[in-house]
CSV table of N, CA and C in Angstrom, one decimal:
chain,number,residue,atom,x,y,z
A,781,MET,N,69.5,1.9,-60.1
A,781,MET,CA,68.5,0.6,-60.7
A,781,MET,C,69.2,-0.4,-59.6
A,782,ALA,N,68.5,-1.2,-59.2
A,782,ALA,CA,69.0,-2.3,-58.2
A,782,ALA,C,69.6,-3.3,-59.1
A,783,ARG,N,70.5,-4.0,-58.2
A,783,ARG,CA,71.3,-5.2,-59.1
A,783,ARG,C,70.3,-6.5,-58.6
A,784,SER,N,70.6,-7.3,-59.3
A,784,SER,CA,70.0,-8.4,-59.5
A,784,SER,C,70.5,-9.3,-58.2
A,785,PRO,N,70.0,-10.3,-57.4
A,785,PRO,CA,70.3,-11.1,-56.4
A,785,PRO,C,71.4,-11.8,-56.8
A,786,SER,N,71.5,-12.2,-58.3
A,786,SER,CA,72.6,-13.4,-58.7
A,786,SER,C,73.9,-12.6,-58.9
A,787,SER,N,74.2,-11.1,-58.8
A,787,SER,CA,75.6,-10.6,-58.9
A,787,SER,C,75.9,-10.8,-57.6
A,788,ARG,N,75.6,-11.2,-56.6
A,788,ARG,CA,76.3,-11.5,-55.5
A,788,ARG,C,77.0,-10.3,-54.9
A,789,SER,N,76.5,-8.9,-55.3
A,789,SER,CA,77.2,-7.9,-54.5
A,789,SER,C,76.1,-7.0,-53.6
A,790,ALA,N,76.6,-6.8,-52.5
A,790,ALA,CA,76.0,-6.2,-51.5
A,790,ALA,C,75.4,-4.8,-51.8
A,791,PRO,N,73.9,-4.7,-51.7
A,791,PRO,CA,73.4,-3.3,-52.1
A,791,PRO,C,74.2,-2.2,-51.3
A,792,LEU,N,74.2,-1.0,-51.6
A,792,LEU,CA,74.7,0.1,-51.1
A,792,LEU,C,74.4,0.4,-49.7
A,793,GLY,N,73.2,0.1,-49.3
A,793,GLY,CA,72.3,0.3,-47.9
A,793,GLY,C,73.2,-0.7,-47.1
A,794,ILE,N,73.4,-1.9,-47.5
A,794,ILE,CA,74.0,-2.8,-46.8
A,794,ILE,C,75.5,-2.5,-46.2
A,795,TRP,N,76.2,-1.7,-47.7
A,795,TRP,CA,77.6,-1.1,-47.1
A,795,TRP,C,77.4,-0.3,-46.3
A,796,LEU,N,76.2,0.6,-46.4
A,796,LEU,CA,76.2,1.9,-45.5
A,796,LEU,C,76.0,1.5,-44.0
A,797,ILE,N,75.2,0.4,-43.8
A,797,ILE,CA,75.1,0.1,-42.5
A,797,ILE,C,76.0,-0.6,-41.8
A,798,ALA,N,77.0,-1.5,-42.6
A,798,ALA,CA,78.1,-2.0,-42.5
A,798,ALA,C,79.3,-1.1,-41.8
A,799,VAL,N,79.4,-0.1,-42.5
A,799,VAL,CA,80.5,0.9,-42.4
A,799,VAL,C,80.1,1.7,-41.1
A,800,LEU,N,79.3,2.2,-41.1
A,800,LEU,CA,78.6,2.9,-40.0
A,800,LEU,C,78.3,2.1,-38.6
A,801,GLY,N,78.0,0.9,-39.0
A,801,GLY,CA,78.1,-0.1,-37.8
A,801,GLY,C,79.7,-0.3,-37.2
A,802,ALA,N,80.4,-0.7,-38.2
A,802,ALA,CA,82.0,-0.7,-37.8
A,802,ALA,C,82.5,0.6,-37.2
A,803,VAL,N,82.2,1.6,-37.3
A,803,VAL,CA,82.8,2.9,-37.0
A,803,VAL,C,82.1,2.8,-35.4
A,804,GLY,N,81.0,2.5,-35.1
A,804,GLY,CA,80.4,2.4,-33.6
A,804,GLY,C,81.0,1.1,-33.1
A,805,ALA,N,81.6,-0.1,-33.6
A,805,ALA,CA,81.9,-1.1,-32.9
A,805,ALA,C,83.5,-0.6,-32.6
A,806,VAL,N,84.1,0.1,-33.3
A,806,VAL,CA,85.6,0.6,-33.3
A,806,VAL,C,85.6,1.4,-31.9
A,807,ALA,N,84.5,2.4,-32.0
A,807,ALA,CA,84.5,3.2,-30.7
A,807,ALA,C,83.7,2.3,-29.6
A,808,ASP,N,83.1,1.1,-29.3
A,808,ASP,CA,82.7,0.5,-28.6
A,808,ASP,C,84.1,-0.3,-27.9
A,809,LEU,N,85.0,-0.8,-29.0
A,809,LEU,CA,86.2,-1.3,-28.6
A,809,LEU,C,87.2,-0.6,-27.9
A,810,LEU,N,87.1,0.5,-28.3
A,810,LEU,CA,88.4,1.6,-28.1
A,810,LEU,C,87.6,1.9,-26.5
A,811,GLY,N,86.1,2.0,-25.9
A,811,GLY,CA,85.5,2.4,-24.7
A,811,GLY,C,85.8,1.3,-23.9
A,812,GLY,N,86.0,0.3,-24.3
A,812,GLY,CA,86.0,-0.9,-23.5
A,812,GLY,C,87.6,-1.0,-23.0
A,813,LEU,N,88.3,-0.7,-24.0
A,813,LEU,CA,89.7,-0.8,-23.6
A,813,LEU,C,90.1,0.3,-22.6
A,814,GLY,N,89.5,1.1,-22.7
A,814,GLY,CA,89.5,2.6,-21.8
A,814,GLY,C,89.1,2.1,-20.4
A,815,VAL,N,88.2,1.3,-20.0
A,815,VAL,CA,87.6,1.2,-18.8
A,815,VAL,C,88.3,-0.1,-18.2
A,816,LEU,N,89.0,-0.9,-18.8
A,816,LEU,CA,89.6,-2.1,-18.6
A,816,LEU,C,90.2,-2.4,-17.1
A,817,GLY,N,90.8,-0.9,-16.8
A,817,GLY,CA,91.5,-0.9,-15.7
A,817,GLY,C,90.8,-0.2,-14.3
A,818,ALA,N,89.7,0.0,-14.6
A,818,ALA,CA,88.8,0.8,-13.7
A,818,ALA,C,88.2,-0.2,-12.5
A,819,GLY,N,89.1,-0.9,-12.1
A,819,GLY,CA,88.4,-1.9,-11.0
A,819,GLY,C,87.7,-3.2,-11.5
A,820,VAL,N,87.0,-4.1,-10.5
A,820,VAL,CA,86.6,-5.3,-11.2
A,820,VAL,C,85.4,-4.9,-12.1
A,821,GLY,N,84.7,-4.0,-11.8
A,821,GLY,CA,83.4,-3.8,-12.5
A,821,GLY,C,83.8,-3.3,-13.7
A,822,GLY,N,84.8,-2.4,-14.1
A,822,GLY,CA,85.5,-1.8,-15.3
A,822,GLY,C,86.0,-2.8,-15.9
A,823,PHE,N,86.5,-4.1,-15.5
A,823,PHE,CA,87.2,-5.0,-16.3
A,823,PHE,C,86.2,-5.8,-16.8
A,824,PHE,N,85.3,-6.4,-15.9
A,824,PHE,CA,83.9,-7.1,-16.7
A,824,PHE,C,83.4,-6.1,-17.7
A,825,GLY,N,82.7,-4.8,-17.3
A,825,GLY,CA,82.4,-4.1,-18.3
A,825,GLY,C,83.0,-4.1,-19.7
A,826,GLY,N,84.3,-3.7,-19.6
A,826,GLY,CA,85.2,-3.7,-20.5
A,826,GLY,C,85.7,-4.8,-21.6
A,827,THR,N,85.7,-6.0,-20.8
A,827,THR,CA,85.7,-7.3,-21.5
A,827,THR,C,84.3,-7.4,-22.4
A,828,VAL,N,83.3,-7.3,-21.6
A,828,VAL,CA,82.0,-7.7,-22.6
A,828,VAL,C,81.8,-6.5,-23.6
A,829,ALA,N,82.4,-5.5,-23.3
A,829,ALA,CA,82.2,-4.4,-24.3
A,829,ALA,C,83.2,-4.8,-25.6
A,830,ILE,N,84.2,-5.2,-25.3
A,830,ILE,CA,85.3,-5.8,-26.4
A,830,ILE,C,84.6,-6.8,-27.0
A,831,ALA,N,84.1,-7.7,-26.3
A,831,ALA,CA,83.5,-8.9,-26.8
A,831,ALA,C,82.5,-8.8,-27.7
A,832,PHE,N,81.7,-7.9,-27.3
A,832,PHE,CA,80.4,-7.6,-28.4
A,832,PHE,C,81.1,-6.6,-29.4
A,833,ALA,N,82.2,-6.0,-29.4
A,833,ALA,CA,82.4,-5.3,-30.8
A,833,ALA,C,83.1,-5.8,-31.6
A,834,LEU,N,83.8,-7.1,-31.1
A,834,LEU,CA,84.4,-8.0,-31.9
A,834,LEU,C,83.4,-8.8,-32.7
A,835,VAL,N,82.4,-9.3,-32.0
A,835,VAL,CA,81.2,-9.9,-32.8
A,835,VAL,C,80.6,-9.1,-33.7
A,836,LYS,N,80.3,-7.8,-33.1
A,836,LYS,CA,79.5,-7.0,-34.0
A,836,LYS,C,80.4,-6.8,-35.4
A,837,LEU,N,81.5,-6.5,-35.3
A,837,LEU,CA,82.4,-6.6,-36.6
A,837,LEU,C,82.3,-7.6,-37.4
A,838,PHE,N,82.3,-8.7,-36.8
A,838,PHE,CA,82.3,-10.0,-37.5
A,838,PHE,C,80.7,-10.3,-38.2
A,839,VAL,N,79.8,-10.0,-37.7
A,839,VAL,CA,78.6,-10.2,-38.2
A,839,VAL,C,78.5,-9.0,-39.4
A,840,LEU,N,79.0,-7.9,-39.1
A,840,LEU,CA,79.0,-6.8,-40.4
A,840,LEU,C,80.0,-7.2,-41.6
A,841,VAL,N,81.0,-7.8,-41.1
A,841,VAL,CA,81.8,-8.3,-42.4
A,841,VAL,C,80.9,-9.5,-43.2
A,842,ASN,N,80.4,-10.3,-42.4
A,842,ASN,CA,79.5,-11.2,-43.0
A,842,ASN,C,78.2,-10.7,-43.6
A,843,LEU,N,77.9,-9.6,-43.0
A,843,LEU,CA,76.4,-9.2,-43.5
A,843,LEU,C,76.8,-8.6,-45.0
A,844,VAL,N,78.2,-7.8,-45.3
A,844,VAL,CA,78.5,-7.5,-46.6
A,844,VAL,C,78.6,-8.7,-47.3
A,845,ARG,N,79.4,-9.7,-46.8
A,845,ARG,CA,79.5,-10.8,-47.5
A,845,ARG,C,78.3,-11.9,-48.2
A,846,LEU,N,77.0,-10.9,-47.7
A,846,LEU,CA,75.6,-11.7,-47.8
A,846,LEU,C,75.3,-13.1,-47.3
A,847,ARG,N,76.0,-13.4,-46.1
A,847,ARG,CA,75.8,-14.5,-45.3
A,847,ARG,C,74.2,-14.4,-44.9
A,848,GLY,N,73.5,-15.4,-44.9
A,848,GLY,CA,72.3,-15.6,-44.4
A,848,GLY,C,71.8,-15.5,-43.0
A,849,TRP,N,73.1,-16.2,-42.2
A,849,TRP,CA,73.0,-16.0,-40.8
A,849,TRP,C,73.2,-14.9,-40.2
A,850,ALA,N,74.3,-13.9,-41.0
A,850,ALA,CA,74.2,-12.8,-40.9
A,850,ALA,C,73.2,-11.8,-40.8
A,851,TRP,N,72.5,-11.8,-41.8
A,851,TRP,CA,71.0,-11.1,-41.9
A,851,TRP,C,70.2,-11.4,-41.1
A,852,ALA,N,70.2,-12.5,-40.6
A,852,ALA,CA,68.9,-13.0,-39.5
A,852,ALA,C,69.4,-12.3,-38.3
A,853,LEU,N,70.9,-12.6,-37.8
A,853,LEU,CA,71.6,-11.9,-36.7
A,853,LEU,C,70.9,-10.4,-36.6
A,854,THR,N,71.4,-9.7,-37.7
A,854,THR,CA,71.4,-8.2,-38.0
A,854,THR,C,69.7,-7.9,-37.7
A,855,LEU,N,68.9,-8.6,-38.3
A,855,LEU,CA,67.5,-8.3,-37.9
A,855,LEU,C,67.0,-8.4,-36.7
A,856,LEU,N,67.5,-9.5,-36.0
A,856,LEU,CA,67.5,-9.7,-34.3
A,856,LEU,C,67.9,-8.5,-33.6
A,857,VAL,N,69.1,-8.0,-33.9
A,857,VAL,CA,69.8,-7.3,-33.0
A,857,VAL,C,68.9,-6.1,-32.9
A,858,TYR,N,68.7,-5.4,-34.3
A,858,TYR,CA,68.2,-4.1,-34.7
A,858,TYR,C,66.5,-4.2,-34.2
A,859,ALA,N,65.9,-5.2,-34.0
A,859,ALA,CA,64.6,-5.4,-33.7
A,859,ALA,C,64.4,-5.5,-32.2
A,860,ILE,N,65.5,-6.0,-31.5
A,860,ILE,CA,65.7,-6.1,-30.2
A,860,ILE,C,66.2,-4.5,-29.9
A,861,SER,N,67.0,-3.8,-30.4
A,861,SER,CA,67.3,-2.4,-29.9
A,861,SER,C,66.1,-1.5,-30.3
A,862,PHE,N,65.3,-1.8,-31.4
A,862,PHE,CA,64.1,-0.9,-31.7
A,862,PHE,C,63.1,-1.1,-30.2
A,863,VAL,N,62.9,-2.5,-29.7
A,863,VAL,CA,62.0,-2.4,-28.5
A,863,VAL,C,62.5,-1.6,-27.5
A,864,LEU,N,63.9,-2.0,-27.0
A,864,LEU,CA,64.6,-1.4,-26.0
A,864,LEU,C,64.4,0.2,-26.0
A,865,ALA,N,64.8,0.7,-27.3
A,865,ALA,CA,64.6,2.3,-27.5
A,865,ALA,C,63.0,2.5,-27.2
A,866,LEU,N,62.0,1.9,-27.8
A,866,LEU,CA,60.7,2.2,-27.5
A,866,LEU,C,60.3,2.4,-25.9
A,867,LEU,N,60.9,1.0,-25.1
A,867,LEU,CA,60.6,1.2,-23.7
A,867,LEU,C,61.5,2.6,-22.9
A,868,THR,N,62.5,2.9,-23.5
A,868,THR,CA,63.4,3.8,-22.9
A,868,THR,C,62.7,5.4,-23.2
A,869,LEU,N,62.0,5.0,-24.1
A,869,LEU,CA,61.5,6.3,-24.7
A,869,LEU,C,62.5,7.2,-25.3
A,870,ASN,N,63.2,6.6,-26.2
A,870,ASN,CA,64.4,7.0,-27.1
A,870,ASN,C,63.9,6.8,-28.5
A,871,LEU,N,63.1,7.9,-28.7
A,871,LEU,CA,62.3,7.8,-30.2
A,871,LEU,C,63.2,8.0,-31.6
A,872,LEU,N,64.2,8.7,-31.4
A,872,LEU,CA,65.4,8.7,-32.4
A,872,LEU,C,65.7,7.1,-32.6
A,873,GLY,N,66.2,6.7,-31.5
A,873,GLY,CA,67.2,5.3,-31.7
A,873,GLY,C,66.1,4.4,-32.3
A,874,ALA,N,64.9,4.3,-31.6
A,874,ALA,CA,63.8,3.6,-32.1
A,874,ALA,C,63.5,3.9,-33.7
A,875,LEU,N,63.6,4.9,-34.3
A,875,LEU,CA,63.1,5.1,-35.7
A,875,LEU,C,64.4,4.7,-36.5
A,876,LEU,N,65.6,4.9,-35.9
A,876,LEU,CA,66.9,4.4,-36.6
A,876,LEU,C,66.7,3.3,-36.6
A,877,SER,N,66.7,2.3,-35.6
A,877,SER,CA,66.4,0.9,-35.3
A,877,SER,C,65.6,0.1,-36.4
A,878,GLY,N,64.4,1.0,-36.3
A,878,GLY,CA,63.2,0.3,-37.3
A,878,GLY,C,63.6,0.5,-38.5
A,879,LEU,N,64.0,1.6,-39.0
A,879,LEU,CA,64.4,2.0,-40.4
A,879,LEU,C,65.7,1.0,-41.1
A,880,VAL,N,66.5,0.4,-40.1
A,880,VAL,CA,67.4,-0.4,-40.6
A,880,VAL,C,67.1,-1.9,-40.6
A,881,ALA,N,66.4,-2.2,-39.6
A,881,ALA,CA,66.0,-3.5,-39.5
A,881,ALA,C,64.8,-3.6,-40.9
A,882,ALA,N,64.1,-2.6,-41.0
A,882,ALA,CA,63.1,-2.5,-42.2
A,882,ALA,C,63.9,-2.8,-43.7
A,883,TYR,N,65.0,-1.9,-43.6
A,883,TYR,CA,65.8,-2.1,-45.1
A,883,TYR,C,66.5,-3.2,-45.1
A,884,VAL,N,67.1,-4.0,-43.9
A,884,VAL,CA,67.6,-5.1,-44.3
A,884,VAL,C,66.5,-6.2,-44.6
A,885,TYR,N,65.4,-6.3,-44.0
A,885,TYR,CA,64.4,-7.4,-44.3
A,885,TYR,C,63.9,-7.0,-45.6
A,886,SER,N,63.9,-6.0,-46.2
A,886,SER,CA,63.5,-5.4,-47.7
A,886,SER,C,64.7,-6.2,-48.6
A,887,VAL,N,65.9,-6.0,-48.1
A,887,VAL,CA,66.8,-6.7,-49.4
A,887,VAL,C,67.2,-8.1,-48.9
A,888,ARG,N,66.0,-8.9,-48.4
A,888,ARG,CA,66.3,-10.2,-48.2
A,888,ARG,C,66.8,-11.1,-49.3
A,889,GLU,N,66.1,-10.8,-50.3
A,889,GLU,CA,66.6,-11.8,-51.8
A,889,GLU,C,68.0,-11.9,-51.8
A,890,TYR,N,68.9,-11.1,-51.5
A,890,TYR,CA,70.4,-10.8,-51.4
A,890,TYR,C,71.1,-12.0,-50.8
A,891,PHE,N,70.3,-12.4,-49.7
A,891,PHE,CA,70.9,-13.3,-48.5
A,891,PHE,C,70.4,-14.5,-48.8
A,892,ARG,N,70.2,-15.4,-49.9
A,892,ARG,CA,69.3,-16.6,-50.1
A,892,ARG,C,70.4,-17.3,-51.0
């Protein structure tokens, strides 16, 4: 049974998205650290990967805290990911991004 938005506890689906996203962000962080020493391109790419991983972790923590801006940013990121996956014919990626975006949108009342 779903909890009312007034209880201010994130739904299980949001927790799952946050935990799985955090695992991916940690992997991105480690990958970024791994390429830092690979020349100028590696340094630039590693720095960008580390920055995005840290931003992702920050957004995911605030998504669980039910911040409205984190909800909007999560929707934007997964919508862009959906479009990019379609353009690259990554149908599984498009399906997963679309499902995450649809779920996050469906629980919008928790973020008011």
